[in-house]
Amino acid sequence: MARVEMVMPKMGESIMEGTVLKWLKQVGDAIEQDESVLEVATDKVDTEVPAIHAGVLQEILVQEGEVVAVGAPIAIVETDVNSASATAPAAAPAAPQAASTVDTPNGQDTAADVPHVPQLQDAQASQSSAQPQQGRFYSPLVLSIARQEGISMADLEYLPGTGKENRVTKKDILDYVEGGKKSLSQTSGTAAPAPAQTAPQAASAPATQSVQSQPTATAQVAPAEAAKPASSVPASKPAPSVSGNQELIEMDRMRKMIAQRMVDSKRIAPHVTSFVEADVTDLVNWRNKHKDAYKKREGENLTFTPILIQAIARAIQDFPNINVSVDGDYIIKKRDINIGLAVALPSGNLIVPVIHNADQLNLNGLSKKVNDLANRARINKLTPGDLEGGTYTVSNVGSFGNVMGTPIIMQPQVAIMALGAIKKKPAVIETPQGDLIGIRHFMFLSHSYDHRVVDGSLGGMFVRKVADYLEQFDPNTVI
C-alpha cells in the first residue's frame, strides 16, 4: 500500500502561498495522473492543480477557503487502488474506537468532549516569548494588508509566521487583525503568569484526574473567551445602504485585487501620457491581403496585435531604458523583453499574460502566442508562469472602439501603451507632382510612463519610434 502526500505546488518565483478555492475531487474519488484535483487562488491567478500520481483520494488536509504555504501537504492519495478500496470502508469506524479509549471512573466516554487546553497555553507562551524576526522576507500581499491595517514593521517582525522559513502568510496577518492587533513589539517582553503557573500542575496530576478536571477547564476557558472586550474583535464594515431602485454588488476576489493594484500604481508612480498618431495604411492593406490564407493554413486569425507588439519590441531594443523597474533608489534594467498583453475576461475582469522574449519571435510566432494566451485567459487555463516576468505592457483599447486612452502602469514596470482603434481619415499625401488629399488608415498610440525614471524626452521618443516602425511596415513581409 502506497500513500503519497499531495503538496501545494510551486506556482511562480514570488508566490509563497495559495488559497484553496474548491476541491474538484472528494474523498474516495479515483484520480488520473494530471487530472485536476482542486482550484487554487494566488495573488496573481486562479488555477487548477493537477494530480502527479494516479490513485484514490484518501484524505483532504486543507479545507476550502484555507491558506496554505507552497510545499505544504494538502491531501493524501492512495496509489494502490486495490488497497484503497479495501481500506476505505474500515476508515469510518476507526474514529469511534479511538475516541472510546479514555474513560472516566463513571464509565462515560469523554474523549470527544475534551478541549486541548495545553495547546492554548503553549500558543500564549510562545507569543509572549516571541523574538523579532529582523530581515525576514514579506510578500507584497502581506505588506499591502499591513499598510491597510496600520500595522507597523516593528509589530510585523514580532508576528509569528507559519510559512516556509517562518514567513508570515496571509492567514497569519489576517488572524492577527481579527485578534485586535495588539502591539506585539510592546508586549513581547511580558509573560502571561496564569498559564505558566498552571502548566506544572497539569503535568504532575495523574491521567485520571486530568480527565475529570477537564470539564472544569472548559468552564474556565469559556468565560475567559466571553470576557474579552468587544474592542478586541474588529467590527465588520457594514454594507452601504441603497434604495429600492439600486443594486448592491460585492466585488469578487479578482476585482478587489485589480482595484488595489490600480490604486497602488497611481500612488507609487507619477503617470504621464504621450500620444502619437500613426499612418498604418500599408500595414492594414498587407493584413487584408494575407488574413484569409493565414486562417486557412494555420486555423487561427491574423490580427493586428502581433504586428503592433513586434514594433514595440523593436523600439524597446532601441530604447532599453524603457525596459526597467524601480526598487527603492535603484533602477533595474531588464535584458529580457517580456511584453504583457491585457486581456478582458468574460466576467468583466482583466488579466495580463506575458509573451516572454517577444523580441526573439517572428511574426508567425507572435501571432500564435497572442492567440494562445488570449484563448487560455478567457477559459481560465493560464498558469502562474504565464503571468510572471513582464517588463512592458500593451493594452488594446481599440478592440472596444476606443481611439486613445491613459492606461495605468503595471507595477513594478515603468511604462504601458494603449493601442487605439484604426480609423479611416482624409489626409494630405505628398507626391512628386504635388500634395493630394487621400483616404488613409490612422491609429493613436497612447504611452503612459513613470515620471520618476522616464522623462518626457524618452517617453515621447519611444512612442514615436513605435509609430515609425508601423508606418514603415514592409508590404512584402512574408508570414
Coordinates of C-alpha atoms in Angstrom, one line a residue:
M1 CA 0.0 0.0 0.0
A2 CA 1.5 3.4 -1.1
R3 CA 0.2 6.6 0.4
V4 CA 1.6 9.7 -1.3
E5 CA 1.3 13.2 0.0
M6 CA 0.0 15.7 -2.5
V7 CA 1.6 19.1 -1.8
M8 CA 0.9 22.7 -2.8
P9 CA 3.0 23.1 -5.9
K10 CA 5.3 26.0 -6.6
M11 CA 3.4 28.4 -8.8
G12 CA 5.9 31.1 -9.5
E13 CA 9.0 32.7 -8.1
S14 CA 7.3 35.2 -5.9
I15 CA 4.3 33.1 -4.9
M16 CA 4.7 31.7 -1.4
E17 CA 1.1 30.6 -0.6
G18 CA -2.3 29.9 -2.1
T19 CA -5.9 29.8 -1.1
V20 CA -7.9 26.6 -1.8
L21 CA -11.0 27.7 -3.7
K22 CA -12.7 24.5 -4.5
W23 CA -12.0 20.7 -4.3
L24 CA -12.9 19.2 -7.7
K25 CA -12.5 15.7 -6.2
Q26 CA -13.8 14.3 -2.9
V27 CA -12.5 11.6 -0.6
G28 CA -12.9 8.2 -2.2
D29 CA -12.8 9.5 -5.8
A30 CA -10.5 8.0 -8.3
I31 CA -7.9 10.3 -9.7
E32 CA -6.0 10.0 -13.0
Q33 CA -2.5 11.4 -13.4
D34 CA -2.5 15.1 -14.5
E35 CA -6.2 15.3 -13.7
S36 CA -7.3 18.5 -12.0
V37 CA -8.0 17.9 -8.3
L38 CA -8.6 21.4 -6.8
E39 CA -8.7 25.0 -7.7
V40 CA -6.2 27.4 -6.0
A41 CA -6.1 31.2 -5.9
T42 CA -2.9 33.2 -5.6
D43 CA -2.4 36.9 -5.7
K44 CA -1.7 36.5 -9.5
V45 CA -4.1 33.9 -10.9
D46 CA -6.7 31.3 -10.1
T47 CA -5.5 27.9 -11.4
E48 CA -6.3 24.2 -11.2
V49 CA -3.8 21.9 -9.5
P50 CA -3.3 18.5 -11.2
A51 CA -2.5 15.2 -9.6
I52 CA 1.0 14.0 -10.1
H53 CA 0.0 10.4 -9.2
A54 CA -3.0 8.2 -10.2
G55 CA -4.9 6.6 -7.4
V56 CA -7.7 7.4 -4.9
L57 CA -8.1 10.5 -2.9
Q58 CA -7.9 9.2 0.7
E59 CA -7.8 12.4 2.8
I60 CA -8.2 16.1 2.3
L61 CA -5.9 18.0 4.6
V62 CA -6.8 21.6 3.7
Q63 CA -10.3 22.8 3.5
E64 CA -11.8 25.2 1.1
G65 CA -11.0 28.8 2.0
E66 CA -7.9 28.0 3.9
V67 CA -4.5 29.4 3.0
V68 CA -1.6 27.0 2.6
A69 CA 2.1 27.6 2.0
V70 CA 3.9 26.3 -1.1
G71 CA 5.3 22.8 -0.4
A72 CA 2.8 22.0 2.4
P73 CA 0.7 18.8 2.2
I74 CA -2.8 19.3 1.0
A75 CA -4.1 15.8 0.5
I76 CA -3.2 12.1 0.8
V77 CA -3.5 9.9 -2.3
E78 CA -3.5 6.1 -2.2
T79 CA -1.7 4.9 -5.3
D80 CA -2.6 1.3 -4.8
V81 CA -6.2 1.2 -5.9
N82 CA -6.9 -2.3 -4.6
S83 CA -5.6 -1.4 -1.1
A84 CA -7.5 1.8 -1.2
S85 CA -10.8 0.1 -1.9
A86 CA -10.2 -2.4 0.8
T87 CA -9.3 0.1 3.5
A88 CA -11.8 2.8 2.6
P89 CA -14.8 1.1 4.4
A90 CA -12.8 0.5 7.5
A91 CA -11.9 4.1 7.8
A92 CA -15.3 5.2 9.2
P93 CA -15.4 3.0 12.4
A94 CA -11.8 3.9 13.3
A95 CA -12.7 7.2 14.7
P96 CA -15.2 6.0 17.3
Q97 CA -12.7 3.3 18.5
A98 CA -10.1 5.9 19.0
A99 CA -12.5 8.2 20.8
S100 CA -13.5 5.5 23.3
T101 CA -10.0 4.6 24.6
V102 CA -10.1 7.1 27.5
D103 CA -13.0 6.6 30.1
T104 CA -13.9 8.4 33.3
P105 CA -14.4 6.4 36.5
N106 CA -18.2 6.5 35.8
G107 CA -17.6 4.8 32.5
Q108 CA -18.7 7.8 30.5
D109 CA -16.9 8.4 27.2
T110 CA -15.4 11.9 27.4
A111 CA -12.7 11.8 24.7
A112 CA -14.8 13.7 22.2
D113 CA -15.6 16.4 24.6
V114 CA -12.1 17.1 25.9
P115 CA -10.7 20.5 24.9
H116 CA -7.0 20.8 24.2
V117 CA -6.1 23.4 26.8
P118 CA -2.3 22.8 26.8
Q119 CA -2.3 23.9 23.2
L120 CA -3.9 27.2 24.1
Q121 CA -1.3 27.7 26.9
D122 CA 1.6 26.8 24.5
A123 CA 0.3 29.4 22.0
Q124 CA 0.1 32.1 24.6
A125 CA 3.5 31.2 26.0
S126 CA 5.1 31.2 22.5
Q127 CA 3.5 34.5 21.7
S128 CA 4.7 36.1 24.9
S129 CA 8.3 34.9 24.3
A130 CA 8.4 35.7 20.6
Q131 CA 11.6 37.2 19.3
P132 CA 11.8 39.8 16.5
Q133 CA 12.5 38.3 13.0
Q134 CA 14.6 41.1 11.6
G135 CA 15.4 41.0 7.9
R136 CA 12.6 38.4 7.3
F137 CA 11.0 38.4 3.8
Y138 CA 7.5 39.6 3.5
S139 CA 5.3 39.1 0.4
P140 CA 3.8 42.1 -1.3
L141 CA 0.3 40.8 -0.3
V142 CA 1.3 40.7 3.4
L143 CA 2.9 44.2 3.2
S144 CA -0.3 45.5 1.5
I145 CA -2.5 44.2 4.2
A146 CA -0.2 45.6 6.9
R147 CA -0.3 49.0 5.3
Q148 CA -4.1 49.0 5.0
E149 CA -4.5 47.9 8.7
G150 CA -1.9 50.3 10.0
I151 CA 0.4 47.5 11.3
S152 CA 4.0 48.8 11.9
M153 CA 7.1 47.0 10.7
A154 CA 8.1 46.5 14.3
D155 CA 4.9 44.5 15.0
L156 CA 5.4 42.5 11.8
E157 CA 8.9 41.5 13.0
Y158 CA 7.3 40.0 16.2
L159 CA 4.4 38.3 14.4
P160 CA 4.9 34.5 14.4
G161 CA 5.0 33.1 10.9
T162 CA 3.7 29.7 9.9
G163 CA 5.0 29.8 6.3
K164 CA 8.3 28.4 5.0
E165 CA 11.3 29.7 6.9
N166 CA 8.9 31.3 9.4
R167 CA 7.5 33.7 6.8
V168 CA 4.3 35.5 7.6
T169 CA 1.4 34.2 5.5
K170 CA -1.8 35.9 4.6
K171 CA -3.6 33.8 7.1
D172 CA -1.1 34.8 9.9
I173 CA -1.7 38.5 9.4
L174 CA -5.4 38.2 9.0
D175 CA -5.6 36.2 12.2
Y176 CA -3.6 38.9 13.9
V177 CA -6.0 41.6 12.6
E178 CA -9.1 39.6 13.7
G179 CA -7.4 39.3 17.2
G180 CA -7.5 43.0 17.7
K181 CA -3.9 43.9 16.5
K182 CA -2.3 44.1 20.0
S183 CA 1.1 45.6 19.8
L184 CA 3.5 42.6 19.7
S185 CA 6.6 44.8 19.9
Q186 CA 5.5 46.3 23.3
T187 CA 4.0 43.1 24.9
S188 CA 6.7 40.6 23.8
G189 CA 8.7 41.0 27.0
T190 CA 5.8 40.3 29.4
A191 CA 4.9 36.7 30.1
A192 CA 1.4 35.5 30.9
P193 CA 1.6 34.4 34.5
A194 CA -1.5 32.2 34.7
P195 CA -0.6 29.7 32.0
A196 CA 3.0 29.4 33.4
Q197 CA 1.7 28.6 36.9
T198 CA -1.0 26.1 35.8
A199 CA 1.2 24.1 33.4
P200 CA 3.3 22.3 36.1
Q201 CA 0.1 21.4 38.0
A202 CA -1.4 19.8 34.9
A203 CA 1.8 17.9 34.2
S204 CA 2.1 16.5 37.7
A205 CA -1.6 15.3 38.0
P206 CA -2.5 11.7 37.3
A207 CA -4.1 10.9 34.0
T208 CA -7.5 10.1 35.6
Q209 CA -7.6 13.3 37.5
S210 CA -6.7 15.3 34.3
V211 CA -9.7 13.8 32.5
Q212 CA -12.0 14.6 35.4
S213 CA -10.7 18.2 35.7
Q214 CA -11.0 19.0 32.0
P215 CA -14.8 19.8 32.1
T216 CA -13.8 22.4 34.8
A217 CA -11.1 23.7 32.4
T218 CA -13.7 24.1 29.8
A219 CA -15.8 26.1 32.2
Q220 CA -12.8 28.3 32.9
V221 CA -11.9 28.9 29.3
A222 CA -15.4 29.7 28.1
P223 CA -15.9 32.7 30.5
A224 CA -12.4 33.9 29.5
E225 CA -13.5 33.9 25.9
A226 CA -16.7 35.6 26.8
A227 CA -15.0 38.2 28.9
K228 CA -12.9 39.5 26.0
P229 CA -13.6 43.2 25.4
A230 CA -15.7 44.0 22.4
S231 CA -12.8 46.1 21.0
S232 CA -10.6 43.1 20.6
V233 CA -12.8 41.8 17.7
P234 CA -12.9 44.3 14.9
A235 CA -16.4 45.0 13.7
S236 CA -17.0 44.1 10.1
K237 CA -17.7 47.1 7.8
P238 CA -21.4 47.5 7.3
A239 CA -22.7 47.2 3.7
P240 CA -23.6 50.5 2.1
S241 CA -27.3 51.5 2.3
V242 CA -29.0 51.6 -1.0
S243 CA -32.6 52.5 -2.1
G244 CA -35.0 50.1 -3.7
N245 CA -34.1 51.1 -7.3
Q246 CA -30.3 50.3 -6.7
E247 CA -28.5 47.0 -6.7
L248 CA -25.6 46.2 -4.3
I249 CA -22.9 44.0 -5.8
E250 CA -19.9 42.9 -3.8
M251 CA -16.6 42.8 -5.6
D252 CA -15.3 39.3 -6.3
R253 CA -11.7 38.4 -5.3
M254 CA -10.1 39.3 -8.7
R255 CA -11.9 42.7 -8.9
K256 CA -10.6 43.5 -5.3
M257 CA -7.1 42.6 -6.4
I258 CA -7.3 44.7 -9.6
A259 CA -8.7 47.7 -7.6
Q260 CA -5.9 47.5 -5.0
R261 CA -3.2 47.2 -7.7
M262 CA -4.5 50.2 -9.7
V263 CA -4.7 52.4 -6.6
D264 CA -1.2 51.3 -5.6
S265 CA 0.2 52.1 -9.0
K266 CA -1.3 55.6 -9.1
R267 CA 0.1 56.2 -5.6
I268 CA 3.6 54.8 -6.4
A269 CA 4.2 56.2 -9.9
P270 CA 3.5 59.8 -11.2
H271 CA 1.9 59.0 -14.5
V272 CA 2.5 61.0 -17.7
T273 CA 0.9 60.1 -21.1
S274 CA 2.2 61.0 -24.5
F275 CA 0.1 60.5 -27.7
V276 CA 1.2 59.9 -31.3
E277 CA -1.0 59.3 -34.4
A278 CA 0.4 56.7 -36.9
D279 CA -0.4 56.2 -40.5
V280 CA -0.8 52.4 -40.8
T281 CA -2.3 52.2 -44.3
D282 CA 0.4 49.8 -45.6
L283 CA 0.0 47.6 -42.6
V284 CA -3.8 47.4 -43.0
N285 CA -3.6 46.6 -46.7
W286 CA -1.0 43.8 -46.0
R287 CA -3.2 42.2 -43.4
N288 CA -6.3 42.3 -45.6
K289 CA -4.3 40.6 -48.3
H290 CA -2.9 37.7 -46.1
K291 CA -5.6 37.1 -43.4
D292 CA -7.7 34.6 -45.3
A293 CA -4.8 32.5 -46.5
Y294 CA -3.3 32.6 -42.9
K295 CA -6.7 31.5 -41.5
K296 CA -6.9 28.6 -43.9
R297 CA -3.2 27.5 -43.3
E298 CA -2.9 27.9 -39.6
G299 CA -6.6 27.7 -38.4
E300 CA -6.1 31.0 -36.5
N301 CA -7.0 34.6 -37.1
L302 CA -4.3 37.0 -38.1
T303 CA -4.9 40.2 -36.0
F304 CA -3.1 43.5 -35.8
T305 CA -1.9 42.8 -32.2
P306 CA 1.2 40.7 -33.0
I307 CA 2.3 43.3 -35.6
L308 CA 2.0 46.0 -33.1
I309 CA 3.8 44.0 -30.4
Q310 CA 6.7 43.4 -32.8
A311 CA 7.1 47.1 -33.4
I312 CA 7.1 47.7 -29.6
A313 CA 9.7 45.0 -29.1
R314 CA 11.9 46.6 -31.7
A315 CA 11.5 50.0 -30.1
I316 CA 12.5 48.6 -26.7
Q317 CA 15.7 47.4 -28.3
D318 CA 16.4 51.0 -29.4
F319 CA 15.4 52.5 -26.1
P320 CA 16.4 49.9 -23.4
N321 CA 15.8 52.4 -20.5
I322 CA 12.1 51.8 -21.0
N323 CA 12.6 48.2 -20.1
V324 CA 13.3 48.8 -16.4
S325 CA 11.8 48.6 -13.0
V326 CA 12.3 50.6 -9.8
D327 CA 13.4 49.2 -6.5
G328 CA 13.8 51.9 -3.9
D329 CA 16.7 54.2 -5.1
Y330 CA 17.8 51.7 -7.7
I331 CA 16.8 51.2 -11.4
I332 CA 16.9 47.6 -12.6
K333 CA 17.4 47.3 -16.3
K334 CA 16.0 44.1 -17.8
R335 CA 17.8 42.2 -20.6
D336 CA 14.7 40.1 -21.5
I337 CA 11.9 41.8 -23.3
N338 CA 8.7 40.3 -21.9
I339 CA 5.6 42.0 -23.1
G340 CA 2.3 41.7 -21.2
L341 CA -1.0 41.7 -23.1
A342 CA -4.1 42.9 -21.2
V343 CA -7.0 40.5 -21.9
A344 CA -10.6 41.3 -21.0
L345 CA -12.3 38.3 -19.4
P346 CA -16.0 37.3 -19.8
S347 CA -16.6 38.1 -16.1
G348 CA -15.6 41.7 -16.9
N349 CA -12.3 41.5 -15.1
L350 CA -8.9 41.9 -16.6
I351 CA -5.8 39.7 -16.7
V352 CA -2.3 40.3 -18.2
P353 CA -0.5 37.2 -19.6
V354 CA 3.1 37.7 -20.7
I355 CA 4.8 37.0 -24.0
H356 CA 8.3 36.1 -22.8
N357 CA 11.3 37.1 -25.1
A358 CA 9.0 38.7 -27.6
D359 CA 11.9 40.2 -29.5
Q360 CA 13.1 36.6 -30.4
L361 CA 9.8 35.6 -32.0
N362 CA 8.9 36.2 -35.7
L363 CA 5.5 37.5 -36.8
N364 CA 4.0 34.0 -37.0
G365 CA 5.4 33.0 -33.6
L366 CA 3.9 36.2 -32.1
S367 CA 0.6 35.6 -33.7
K368 CA 0.3 32.1 -32.3
K369 CA 1.5 33.2 -28.9
V370 CA -1.1 36.1 -28.7
N371 CA -3.9 33.8 -29.8
D372 CA -2.9 31.0 -27.3
L373 CA -2.6 33.3 -24.3
A374 CA -5.8 35.2 -25.1
N375 CA -7.8 32.0 -25.6
R376 CA -6.5 30.3 -22.4
A377 CA -7.1 33.5 -20.4
R378 CA -10.8 33.6 -21.4
I379 CA -11.3 30.0 -20.2
N380 CA -9.3 30.3 -17.0
K381 CA -6.5 28.0 -18.2
L382 CA -3.5 30.3 -17.6
T383 CA -0.7 29.1 -15.4
P384 CA 1.2 31.3 -12.9
G385 CA 4.2 31.2 -15.2
D386 CA 2.1 32.8 -17.9
L387 CA 1.7 35.9 -15.7
E388 CA 5.3 36.3 -14.5
G389 CA 8.2 38.4 -15.6
G390 CA 6.5 41.1 -17.6
T391 CA 8.8 44.1 -18.4
Y392 CA 6.4 46.2 -20.5
T393 CA 2.6 46.0 -21.1
V394 CA 0.2 46.6 -24.0
S395 CA -3.5 47.3 -23.8
N396 CA -5.5 47.0 -27.0
V397 CA -8.3 49.5 -26.2
G398 CA -9.0 49.7 -30.0
S399 CA -10.8 46.3 -29.7
F400 CA -13.6 48.2 -27.9
G401 CA -13.7 51.0 -30.5
N402 CA -11.7 53.4 -28.3
V403 CA -9.3 55.7 -30.2
M404 CA -7.0 56.5 -27.3
G405 CA -6.6 56.1 -23.5
T406 CA -4.5 56.8 -20.5
P407 CA -3.6 53.3 -19.2
I408 CA -2.3 52.6 -15.7
I409 CA 1.2 51.1 -15.3
M410 CA 1.6 47.5 -14.2
Q411 CA 3.9 47.7 -11.2
P412 CA 6.9 47.4 -10.9
Q413 CA 7.1 48.2 -14.7
V414 CA 7.6 51.8 -15.7
A415 CA 5.5 52.1 -18.9
I416 CA 2.4 50.8 -20.8
M417 CA 1.0 51.5 -24.2
A418 CA -2.7 51.6 -25.3
L419 CA -3.4 50.8 -28.9
G420 CA -6.3 52.7 -30.3
A421 CA -8.8 51.7 -33.0
I422 CA -7.8 52.1 -36.6
K423 CA -9.9 54.7 -38.4
K424 CA -10.1 55.9 -42.0
K425 CA -9.3 59.7 -42.3
P426 CA -8.7 62.1 -45.1
A427 CA -5.0 63.1 -45.2
V428 CA -2.5 65.1 -47.2
I429 CA -0.4 62.8 -49.4
E430 CA 2.9 64.2 -50.6
T431 CA 3.8 63.2 -54.2
P432 CA 6.5 64.4 -56.7
Q433 CA 3.6 66.0 -58.6
G434 CA 2.4 67.9 -55.5
D435 CA 0.2 67.3 -52.5
L436 CA -3.0 65.3 -52.8
I437 CA -5.9 64.5 -50.4
G438 CA -6.5 60.8 -49.9
I439 CA -8.1 58.3 -47.6
R440 CA -5.6 56.8 -45.1
H441 CA -5.8 54.4 -42.1
F442 CA -4.7 56.1 -38.8
M443 CA -4.4 55.0 -35.2
F444 CA -3.4 56.6 -31.9
L445 CA -0.7 55.2 -29.7
S446 CA -1.1 56.3 -26.0
H447 CA 2.1 55.9 -23.9
S448 CA 1.9 56.2 -20.1
Y449 CA 5.1 56.2 -18.2
D450 CA 6.5 56.6 -14.7
H451 CA 8.0 60.1 -14.5
R452 CA 10.2 59.1 -11.6
V453 CA 12.6 57.4 -14.1
V454 CA 11.2 58.2 -17.6
D455 CA 11.2 61.8 -18.7
G456 CA 9.2 63.3 -21.4
S457 CA 12.0 63.0 -24.0
L458 CA 12.5 59.3 -23.5
G459 CA 8.7 58.6 -23.2
G460 CA 8.0 60.7 -26.3
M461 CA 10.8 59.4 -28.4
F462 CA 9.9 55.8 -27.6
V463 CA 6.2 56.1 -28.7
R464 CA 7.3 58.0 -31.8
K465 CA 9.7 55.1 -32.7
V466 CA 6.9 52.6 -32.4
A467 CA 4.9 54.7 -34.8
D468 CA 7.8 54.9 -37.2
Y469 CA 8.1 51.1 -37.3
L470 CA 4.4 50.8 -38.0
E471 CA 4.4 53.4 -40.8
Q472 CA 7.5 51.8 -42.4
F473 CA 5.9 48.3 -42.4
D474 CA 7.2 46.3 -45.4
P475 CA 4.3 45.3 -47.6
N476 CA 6.4 42.4 -48.9
T477 CA 6.7 40.8 -45.4
V478 CA 6.2 37.0 -45.5
I479 CA 4.3 35.2 -42.7

